[in-house]
Tab-separated table of C-alpha atoms in Angstrom:
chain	number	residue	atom	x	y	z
J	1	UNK	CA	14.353	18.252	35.486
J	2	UNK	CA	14.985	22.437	35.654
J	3	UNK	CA	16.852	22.270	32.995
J	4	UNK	CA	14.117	20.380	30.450
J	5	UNK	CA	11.492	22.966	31.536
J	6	UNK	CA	13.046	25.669	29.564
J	7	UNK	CA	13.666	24.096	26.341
J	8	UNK	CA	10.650	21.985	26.753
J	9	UNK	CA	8.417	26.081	27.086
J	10	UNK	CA	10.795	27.294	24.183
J	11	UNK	CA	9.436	23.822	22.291
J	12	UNK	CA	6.220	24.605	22.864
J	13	UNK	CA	6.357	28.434	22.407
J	14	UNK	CA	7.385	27.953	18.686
J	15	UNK	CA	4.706	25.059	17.907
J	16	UNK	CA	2.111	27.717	19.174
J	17	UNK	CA	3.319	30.255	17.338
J	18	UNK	CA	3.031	28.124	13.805
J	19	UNK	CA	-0.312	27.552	14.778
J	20	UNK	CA	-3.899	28.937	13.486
J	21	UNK	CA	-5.919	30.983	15.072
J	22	UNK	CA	-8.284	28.499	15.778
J	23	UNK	CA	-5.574	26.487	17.799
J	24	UNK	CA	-4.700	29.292	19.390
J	25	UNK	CA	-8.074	30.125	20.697
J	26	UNK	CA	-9.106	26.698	21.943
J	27	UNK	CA	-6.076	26.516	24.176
J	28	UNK	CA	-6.423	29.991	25.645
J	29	UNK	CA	-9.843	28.903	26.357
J	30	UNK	CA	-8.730	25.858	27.895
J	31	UNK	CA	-6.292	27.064	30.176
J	32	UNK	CA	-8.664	29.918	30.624
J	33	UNK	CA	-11.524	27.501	32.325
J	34	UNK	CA	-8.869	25.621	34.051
J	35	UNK	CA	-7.650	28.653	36.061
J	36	UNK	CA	-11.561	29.248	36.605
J	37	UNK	CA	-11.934	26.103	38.110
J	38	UNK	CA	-10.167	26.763	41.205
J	39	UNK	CA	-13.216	29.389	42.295
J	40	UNK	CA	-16.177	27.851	40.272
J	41	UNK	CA	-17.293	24.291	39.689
J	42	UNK	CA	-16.937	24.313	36.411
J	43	UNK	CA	-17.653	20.721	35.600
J	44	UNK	CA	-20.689	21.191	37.017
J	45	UNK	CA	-21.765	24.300	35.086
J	46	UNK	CA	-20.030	23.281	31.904
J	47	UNK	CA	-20.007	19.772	31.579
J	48	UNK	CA	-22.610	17.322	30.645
J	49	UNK	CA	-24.716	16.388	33.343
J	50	UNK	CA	-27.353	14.152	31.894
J	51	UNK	CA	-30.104	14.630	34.015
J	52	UNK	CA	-29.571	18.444	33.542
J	53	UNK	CA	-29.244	18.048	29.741
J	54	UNK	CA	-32.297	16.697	28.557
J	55	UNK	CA	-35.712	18.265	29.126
J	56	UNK	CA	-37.086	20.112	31.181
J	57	UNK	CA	-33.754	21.475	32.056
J	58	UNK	CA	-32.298	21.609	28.565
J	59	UNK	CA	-28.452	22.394	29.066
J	60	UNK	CA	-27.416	22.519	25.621
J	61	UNK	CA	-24.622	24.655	25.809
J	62	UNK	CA	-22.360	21.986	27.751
J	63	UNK	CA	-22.487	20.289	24.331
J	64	UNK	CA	-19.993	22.672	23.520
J	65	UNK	CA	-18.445	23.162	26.079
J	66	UNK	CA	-17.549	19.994	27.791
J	67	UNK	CA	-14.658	19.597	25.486
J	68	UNK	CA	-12.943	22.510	27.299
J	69	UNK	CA	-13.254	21.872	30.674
J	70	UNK	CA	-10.832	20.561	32.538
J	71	UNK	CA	-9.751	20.023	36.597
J	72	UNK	CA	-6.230	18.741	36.489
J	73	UNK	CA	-2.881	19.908	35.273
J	74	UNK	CA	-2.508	16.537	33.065
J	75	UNK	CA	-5.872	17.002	31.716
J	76	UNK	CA	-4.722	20.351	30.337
J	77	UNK	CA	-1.708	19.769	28.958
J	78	UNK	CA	-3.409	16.877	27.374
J	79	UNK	CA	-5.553	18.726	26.467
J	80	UNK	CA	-3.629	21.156	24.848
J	81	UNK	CA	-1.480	18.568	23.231
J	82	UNK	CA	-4.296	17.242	21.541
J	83	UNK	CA	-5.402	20.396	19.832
J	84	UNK	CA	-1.383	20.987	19.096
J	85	UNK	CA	-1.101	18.125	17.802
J	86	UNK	CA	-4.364	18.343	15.042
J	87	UNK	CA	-2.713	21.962	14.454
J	88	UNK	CA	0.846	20.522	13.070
J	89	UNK	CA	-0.856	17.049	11.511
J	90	UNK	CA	-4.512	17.806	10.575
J	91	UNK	CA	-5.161	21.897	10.032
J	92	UNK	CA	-2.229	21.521	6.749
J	93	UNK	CA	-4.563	19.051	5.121
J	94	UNK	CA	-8.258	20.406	5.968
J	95	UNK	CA	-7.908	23.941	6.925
J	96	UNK	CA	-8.503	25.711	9.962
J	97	UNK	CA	-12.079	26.040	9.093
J	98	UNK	CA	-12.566	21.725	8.466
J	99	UNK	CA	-10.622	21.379	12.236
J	100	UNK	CA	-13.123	23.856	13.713
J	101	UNK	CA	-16.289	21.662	12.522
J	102	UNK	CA	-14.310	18.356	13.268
J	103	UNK	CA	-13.640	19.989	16.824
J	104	UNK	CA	-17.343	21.009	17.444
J	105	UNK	CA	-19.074	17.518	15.498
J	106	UNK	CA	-16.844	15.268	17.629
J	107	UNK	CA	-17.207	16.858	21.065
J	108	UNK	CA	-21.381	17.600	20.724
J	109	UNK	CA	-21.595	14.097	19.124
J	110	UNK	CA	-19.809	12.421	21.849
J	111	UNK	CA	-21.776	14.683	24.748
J	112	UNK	CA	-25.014	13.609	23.202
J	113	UNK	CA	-24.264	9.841	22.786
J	114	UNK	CA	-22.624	9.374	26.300
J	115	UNK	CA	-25.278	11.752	28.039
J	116	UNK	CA	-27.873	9.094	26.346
J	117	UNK	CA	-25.894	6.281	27.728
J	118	UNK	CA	-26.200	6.957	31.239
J	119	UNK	CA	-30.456	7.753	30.304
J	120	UNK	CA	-30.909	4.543	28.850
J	121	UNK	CA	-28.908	3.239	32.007
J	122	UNK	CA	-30.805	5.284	34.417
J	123	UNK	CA	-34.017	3.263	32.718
J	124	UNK	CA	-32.833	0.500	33.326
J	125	UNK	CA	-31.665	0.586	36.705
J	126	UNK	CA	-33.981	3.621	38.538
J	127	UNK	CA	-30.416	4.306	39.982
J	128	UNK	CA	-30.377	8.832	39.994
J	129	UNK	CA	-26.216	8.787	40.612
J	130	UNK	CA	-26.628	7.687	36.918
J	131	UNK	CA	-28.237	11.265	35.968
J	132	UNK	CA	-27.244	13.732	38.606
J	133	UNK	CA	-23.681	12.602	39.768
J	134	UNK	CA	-21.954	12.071	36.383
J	135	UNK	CA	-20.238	14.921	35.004
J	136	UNK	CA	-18.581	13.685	31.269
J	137	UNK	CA	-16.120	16.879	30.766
J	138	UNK	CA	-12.472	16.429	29.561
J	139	UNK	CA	-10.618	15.863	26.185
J	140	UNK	CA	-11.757	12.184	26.419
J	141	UNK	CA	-14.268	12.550	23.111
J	142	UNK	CA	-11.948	14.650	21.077
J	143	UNK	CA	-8.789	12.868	21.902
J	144	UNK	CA	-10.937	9.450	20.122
J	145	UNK	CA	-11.833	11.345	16.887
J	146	UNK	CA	-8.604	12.691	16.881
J	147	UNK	CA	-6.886	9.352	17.036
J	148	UNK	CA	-9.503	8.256	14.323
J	149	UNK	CA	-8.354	11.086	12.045
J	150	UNK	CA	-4.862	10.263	12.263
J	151	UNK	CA	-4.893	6.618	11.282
J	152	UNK	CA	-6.788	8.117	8.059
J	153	UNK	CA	-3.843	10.333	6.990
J	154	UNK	CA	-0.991	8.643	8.666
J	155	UNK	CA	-1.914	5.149	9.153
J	156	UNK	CA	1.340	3.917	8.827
J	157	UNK	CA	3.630	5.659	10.232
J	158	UNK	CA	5.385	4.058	13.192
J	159	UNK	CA	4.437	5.799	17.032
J	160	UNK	CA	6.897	2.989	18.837
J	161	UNK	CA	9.864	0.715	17.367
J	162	UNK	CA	10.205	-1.094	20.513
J	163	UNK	CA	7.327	-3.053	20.287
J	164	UNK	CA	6.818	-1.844	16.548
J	165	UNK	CA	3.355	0.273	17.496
J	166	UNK	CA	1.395	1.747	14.382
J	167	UNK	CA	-0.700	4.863	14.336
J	168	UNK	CA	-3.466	2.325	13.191
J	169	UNK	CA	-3.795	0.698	15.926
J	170	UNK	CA	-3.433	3.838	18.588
J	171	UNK	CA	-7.500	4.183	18.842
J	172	UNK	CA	-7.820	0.170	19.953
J	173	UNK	CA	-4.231	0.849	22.107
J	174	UNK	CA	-6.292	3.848	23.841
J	175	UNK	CA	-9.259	2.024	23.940
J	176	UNK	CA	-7.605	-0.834	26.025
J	177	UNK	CA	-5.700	1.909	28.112
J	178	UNK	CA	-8.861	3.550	29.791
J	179	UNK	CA	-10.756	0.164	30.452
J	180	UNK	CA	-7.948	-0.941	32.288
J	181	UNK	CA	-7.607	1.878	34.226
J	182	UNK	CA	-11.370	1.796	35.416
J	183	UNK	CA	-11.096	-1.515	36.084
J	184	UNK	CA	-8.176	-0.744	38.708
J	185	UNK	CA	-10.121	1.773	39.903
J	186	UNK	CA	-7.792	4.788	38.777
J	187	UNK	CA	-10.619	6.470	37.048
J	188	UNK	CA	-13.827	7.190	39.044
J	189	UNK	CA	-16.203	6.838	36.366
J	190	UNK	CA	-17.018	5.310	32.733
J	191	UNK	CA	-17.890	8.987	31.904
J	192	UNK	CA	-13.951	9.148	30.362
J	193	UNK	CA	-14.237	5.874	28.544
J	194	UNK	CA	-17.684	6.743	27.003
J	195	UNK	CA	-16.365	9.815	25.935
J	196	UNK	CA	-13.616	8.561	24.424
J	197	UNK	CA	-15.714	5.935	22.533
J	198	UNK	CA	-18.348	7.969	20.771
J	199	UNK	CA	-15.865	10.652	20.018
J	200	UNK	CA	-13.963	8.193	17.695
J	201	UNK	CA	-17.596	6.630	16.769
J	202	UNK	CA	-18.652	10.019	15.386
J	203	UNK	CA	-15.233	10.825	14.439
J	204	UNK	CA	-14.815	8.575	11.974
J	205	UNK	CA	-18.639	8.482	10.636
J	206	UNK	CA	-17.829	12.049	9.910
J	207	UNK	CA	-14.962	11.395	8.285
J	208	UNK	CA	-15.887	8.311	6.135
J	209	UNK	CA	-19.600	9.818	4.918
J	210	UNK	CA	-19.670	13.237	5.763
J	211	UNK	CA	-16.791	15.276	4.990
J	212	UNK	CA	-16.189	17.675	1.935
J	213	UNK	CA	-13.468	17.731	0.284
J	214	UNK	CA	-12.672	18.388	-3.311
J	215	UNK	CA	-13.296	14.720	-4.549
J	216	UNK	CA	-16.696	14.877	-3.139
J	217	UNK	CA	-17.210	13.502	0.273
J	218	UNK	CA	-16.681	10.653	2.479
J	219	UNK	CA	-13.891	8.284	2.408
J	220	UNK	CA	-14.818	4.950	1.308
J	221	UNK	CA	-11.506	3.314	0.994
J	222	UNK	CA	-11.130	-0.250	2.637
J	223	UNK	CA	-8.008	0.774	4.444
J	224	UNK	CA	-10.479	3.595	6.813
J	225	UNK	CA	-13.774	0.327	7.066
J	226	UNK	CA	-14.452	-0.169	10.065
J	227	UNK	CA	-13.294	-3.938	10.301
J	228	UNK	CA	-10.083	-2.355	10.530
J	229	UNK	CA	-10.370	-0.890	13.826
J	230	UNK	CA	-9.938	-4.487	15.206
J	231	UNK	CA	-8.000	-7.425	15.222
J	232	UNK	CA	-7.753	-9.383	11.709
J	233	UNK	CA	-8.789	-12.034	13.375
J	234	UNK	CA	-11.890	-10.445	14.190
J	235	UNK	CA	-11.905	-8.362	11.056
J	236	UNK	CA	-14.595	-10.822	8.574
J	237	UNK	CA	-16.802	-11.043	11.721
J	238	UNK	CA	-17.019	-7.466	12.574
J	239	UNK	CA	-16.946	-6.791	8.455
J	240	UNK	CA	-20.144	-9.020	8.001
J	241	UNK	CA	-22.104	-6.983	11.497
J	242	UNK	CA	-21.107	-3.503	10.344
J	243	UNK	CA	-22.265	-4.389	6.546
J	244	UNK	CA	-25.352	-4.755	7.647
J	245	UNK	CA	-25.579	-1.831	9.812
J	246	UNK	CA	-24.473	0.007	7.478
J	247	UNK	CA	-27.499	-1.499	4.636
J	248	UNK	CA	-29.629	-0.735	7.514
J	249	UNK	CA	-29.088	3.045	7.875
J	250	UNK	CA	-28.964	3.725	4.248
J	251	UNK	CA	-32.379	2.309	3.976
J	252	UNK	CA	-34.063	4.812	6.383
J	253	UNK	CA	-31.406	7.672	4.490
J	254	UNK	CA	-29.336	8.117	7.616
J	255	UNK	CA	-26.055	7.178	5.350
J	256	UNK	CA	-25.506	6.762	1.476
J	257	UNK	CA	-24.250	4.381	-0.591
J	258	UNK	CA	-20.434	3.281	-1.455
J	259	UNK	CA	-20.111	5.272	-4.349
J	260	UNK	CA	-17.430	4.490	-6.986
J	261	UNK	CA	-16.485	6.928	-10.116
J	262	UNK	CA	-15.138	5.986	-13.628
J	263	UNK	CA	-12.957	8.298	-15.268
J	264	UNK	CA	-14.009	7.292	-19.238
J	265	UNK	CA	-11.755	10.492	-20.379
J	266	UNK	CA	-8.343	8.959	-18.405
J	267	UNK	CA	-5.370	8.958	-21.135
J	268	UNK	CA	-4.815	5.345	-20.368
J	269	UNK	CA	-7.660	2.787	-19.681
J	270	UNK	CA	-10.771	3.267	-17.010
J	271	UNK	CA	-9.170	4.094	-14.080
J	272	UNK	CA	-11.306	3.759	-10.890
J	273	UNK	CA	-11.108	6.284	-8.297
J	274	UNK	CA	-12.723	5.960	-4.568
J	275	UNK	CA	-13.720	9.268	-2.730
J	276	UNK	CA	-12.563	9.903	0.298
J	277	UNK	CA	-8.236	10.544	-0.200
J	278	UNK	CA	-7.882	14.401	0.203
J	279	UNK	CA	-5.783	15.751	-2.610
J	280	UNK	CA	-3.736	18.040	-0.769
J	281	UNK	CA	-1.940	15.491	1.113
J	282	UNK	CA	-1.190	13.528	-2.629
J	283	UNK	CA	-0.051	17.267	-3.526
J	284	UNK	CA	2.388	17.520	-0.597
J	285	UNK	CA	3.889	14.120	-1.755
J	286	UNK	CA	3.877	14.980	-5.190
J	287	UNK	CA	5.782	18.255	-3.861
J	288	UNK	CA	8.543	16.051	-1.919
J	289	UNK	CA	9.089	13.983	-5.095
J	290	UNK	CA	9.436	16.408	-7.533
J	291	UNK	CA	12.512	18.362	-5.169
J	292	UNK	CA	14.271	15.054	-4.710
J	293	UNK	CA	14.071	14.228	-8.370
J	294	UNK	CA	15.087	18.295	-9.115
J	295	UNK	CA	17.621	17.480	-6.664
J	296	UNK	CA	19.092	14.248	-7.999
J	297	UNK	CA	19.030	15.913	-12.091
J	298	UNK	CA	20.740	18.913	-10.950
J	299	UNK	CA	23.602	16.669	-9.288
J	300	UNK	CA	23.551	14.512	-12.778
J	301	UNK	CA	24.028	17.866	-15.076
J	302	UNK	CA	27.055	19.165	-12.341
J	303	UNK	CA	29.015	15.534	-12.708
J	304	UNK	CA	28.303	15.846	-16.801
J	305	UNK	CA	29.586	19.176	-17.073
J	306	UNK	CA	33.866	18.505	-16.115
J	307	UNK	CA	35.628	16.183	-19.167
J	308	UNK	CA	36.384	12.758	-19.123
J	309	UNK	CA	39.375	11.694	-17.721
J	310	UNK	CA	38.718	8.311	-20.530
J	311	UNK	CA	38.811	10.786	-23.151
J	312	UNK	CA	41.871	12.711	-22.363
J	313	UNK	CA	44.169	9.702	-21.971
J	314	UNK	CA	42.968	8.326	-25.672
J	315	UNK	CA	44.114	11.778	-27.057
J	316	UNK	CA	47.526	11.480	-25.133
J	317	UNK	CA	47.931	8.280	-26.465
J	318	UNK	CA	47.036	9.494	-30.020
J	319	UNK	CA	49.350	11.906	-29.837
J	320	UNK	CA	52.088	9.899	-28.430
J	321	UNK	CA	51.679	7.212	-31.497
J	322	UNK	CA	51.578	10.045	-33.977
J	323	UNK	CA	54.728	11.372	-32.994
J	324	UNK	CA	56.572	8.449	-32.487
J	325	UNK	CA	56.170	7.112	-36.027
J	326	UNK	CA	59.457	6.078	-38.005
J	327	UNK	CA	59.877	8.350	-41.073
J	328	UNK	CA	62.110	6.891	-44.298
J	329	UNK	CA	64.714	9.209	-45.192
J	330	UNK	CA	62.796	10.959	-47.959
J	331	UNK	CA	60.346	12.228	-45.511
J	332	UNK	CA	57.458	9.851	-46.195
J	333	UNK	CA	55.288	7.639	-44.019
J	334	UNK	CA	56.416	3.981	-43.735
J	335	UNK	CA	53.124	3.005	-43.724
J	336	UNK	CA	52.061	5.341	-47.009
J	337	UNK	CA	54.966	4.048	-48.991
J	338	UNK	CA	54.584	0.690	-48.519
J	339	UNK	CA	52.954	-0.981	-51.025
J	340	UNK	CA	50.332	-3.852	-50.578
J	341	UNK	CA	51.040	-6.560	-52.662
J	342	UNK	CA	49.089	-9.440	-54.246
J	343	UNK	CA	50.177	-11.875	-51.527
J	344	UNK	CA	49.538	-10.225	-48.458
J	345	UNK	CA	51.512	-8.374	-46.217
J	346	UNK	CA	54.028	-10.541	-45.988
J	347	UNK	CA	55.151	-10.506	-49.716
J	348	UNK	CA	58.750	-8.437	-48.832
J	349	UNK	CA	59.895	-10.496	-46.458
J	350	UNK	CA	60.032	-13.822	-48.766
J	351	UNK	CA	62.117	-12.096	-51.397
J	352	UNK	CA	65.708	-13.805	-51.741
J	353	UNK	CA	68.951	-12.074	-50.639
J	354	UNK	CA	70.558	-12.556	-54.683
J	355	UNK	CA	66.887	-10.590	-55.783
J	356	UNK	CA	67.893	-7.920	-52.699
J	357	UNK	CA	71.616	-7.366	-53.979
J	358	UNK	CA	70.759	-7.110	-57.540
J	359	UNK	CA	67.805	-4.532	-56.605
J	360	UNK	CA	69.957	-2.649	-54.644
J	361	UNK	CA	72.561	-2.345	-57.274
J	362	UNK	CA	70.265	-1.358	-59.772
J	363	UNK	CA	68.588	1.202	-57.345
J	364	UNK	CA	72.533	2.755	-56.898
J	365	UNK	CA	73.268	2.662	-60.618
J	366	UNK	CA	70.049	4.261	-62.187
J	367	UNK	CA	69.380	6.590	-58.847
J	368	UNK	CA	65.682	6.105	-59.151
J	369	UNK	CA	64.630	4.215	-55.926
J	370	UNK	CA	61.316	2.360	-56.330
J	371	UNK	CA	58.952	1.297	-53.964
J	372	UNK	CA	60.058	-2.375	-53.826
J	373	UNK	CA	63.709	-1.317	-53.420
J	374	UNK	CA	63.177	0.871	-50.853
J	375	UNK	CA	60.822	-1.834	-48.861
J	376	UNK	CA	63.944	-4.541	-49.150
J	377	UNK	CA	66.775	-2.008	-47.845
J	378	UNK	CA	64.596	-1.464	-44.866
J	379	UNK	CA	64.161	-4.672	-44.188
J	380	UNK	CA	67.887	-5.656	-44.690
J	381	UNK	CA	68.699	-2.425	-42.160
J	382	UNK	CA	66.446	-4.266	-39.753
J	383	UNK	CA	67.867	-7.647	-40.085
J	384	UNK	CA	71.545	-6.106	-40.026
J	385	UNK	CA	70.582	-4.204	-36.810
């Protein structure tokens, strides 16, 4: 195990390093609180305490700063890991300024909501553990719009091959995770799982009707509805409740309308596009595609560039046939001095041997060769040979 520790520190040195400032700070102030924690109760002063954070005590500042509270060494290196983690796979995409306001939306969203769980409970039950002795602190809430985030971006990319896990379905995996571990009794309150539940609620509301980007804002594509949080075989049933939610809180102006855009002006036909699909991660792909295909022509051009080895053997050959070519004894072609006659090619071969002698004696007597002559001697030199 000593010898992990320092390549696991060198790991983590360098991931810190490539890190914003923003990343940067909320660790430090993570680690910061933890160390404070050993002197001062700090889940007490810092986290949400819901009898302490609605009127007439009015703690609004553990809003903030539950997020960054924690009392074990697993909750801060979970905690840390989570923020590292939205540095390397989330801050490239948004900015470090978009990961600040996702930070501070999901943790005071999730504070609010789970301090006004155990309210309503206390209502309903007149039982005061519900508003005094809960403390909700931790990286619960962020850690669920984190999750939420992720399956928007990188849906479907694979977490485990053995069984074949999805990032998709990591915020119902995590889900599951913390309920059974309350029910075993490993965790000493809800106040995690609560946490953990409204962060990815307001997590993902902020990311599907909130958040700018340069398409406009929201994300309205089917693949981020909230159907597909669960099971498909739940998926028509939870559709149909969370459509009429949803018709619900557009009525009273809480959330807008699913908004689709025609591009009239496209080069090709109307082309529809949904809000919602930041462009710099298309960029980044776009990026990757054009180097492989720069890549891929540049090996093309290096193969084109050396000659043929096709075309070098056809020219040895040519040359080969051109040299090799019988020549009569006046110097001239065989083939240019042979003439074609009216019967085909074949015409000087069915002369008779009497026709050959007398054309050869009449070639010897008058010394003027002509073409005919000349054809039959060569053939008769053949023959003879």
């Amino acid at each position: 195990m000593n010898r992990y520790l320092p390549v696991a520190r060198q790991h983590f040195l360098a991931a810190l390093a490539s890190t914003s400032v923003v990343v940067k700070t909320i660790s430090a102030v993570v680690v910061l609180l933890y160390l404070l924690s050993w002197a001062v109760d700090t889940s007490y002063a810092l986290g949400v305490t819901p009898g302490y954070l609605f009127p007439p005590n009015f703690w609004v500042w553990t809003l903030v700063t539950h997020g960054l509270v924690e009392q074990h060494v697993w909750g801060v290196a979970a905690n840390v890991g989570t923020v590292m983690a939205c540095g390397r796979l989330l801050e490239p995409l948004w900015g470090a300024l978009e990961l600040l306001i996702f930070f501070a939306v999901v943790n005071v969203t999730a504070g609010l909501l789970a301090g006004l769980s155990y309210l309503l409970t206390y209502v309903a039950t007149f039982h005061l553990d519900f508003l005094f002795a809960v403390h909700i602190y931790g990286v619960a809430g962020f850690l669920g719009g984190v999750l939420v985030a992720l399956k928007q971006t990188m849906g479907d990319s694979t977490v485990l091959t053995v069984p074949q896990v999805r990032l998709k379905a990591a915020p119902a995996l995590v889900l599951l995770f913390l309920a059974l571990l309350r029910l075993s009794g490993l965790l000493d309150s809800c106040a995690p799982l609560a946490a953990y539940s409204y962060g990815a609620l307001s997590g993902w509301v902020y990311l599907r009707f909130y958040q700018r980007h340069s398409r406009g804002r929201g994300d309205m594509s089917d693949h981020f509805a909230f159907a597909s949080f669960f099971p498909e075989a739940v998926q028509p049933a939870v559709g149909l409740l969370a459509g009429l939610v949803h018709a619900a809180l557009v009525k009273i102006k809480v959330c807008r309308k699913m908004v689709k855009r025609y591009d009239v002006g496209a080069p090709s036909s109307i082309t529809i596009s949904l809000p919602g699909t930041d462009p710099q991660d298309a960029e980044r792909r776009r990026q990757l595609a054009l180097k492989a295909l720069n890549e891929r022509l540049k090996r093309v051009e290096d193969q084109s560039a050396w000659p043929s080895m096709d075309d070098e053997e056809d020219d040895d050959d040519d040359e080969v046939r051109t040299d090799t070519q019988p020549l009569l004894s006046d110097g001239r072609d065989t083939l240019s001095s042979t003439p074609r006659t009216s019967g085909g090619p074949t015409g000087a071969s069915l002369s008779s041997p009497s026709s050959a002698s007398h054309s050869s004696g009449t070639a010897t007597s008058g010394g003027v060769q002509h073409p005919e002559s000349s054809i039959i001697t060569f053939e008769d030199a053949s023959s003879r040979s």
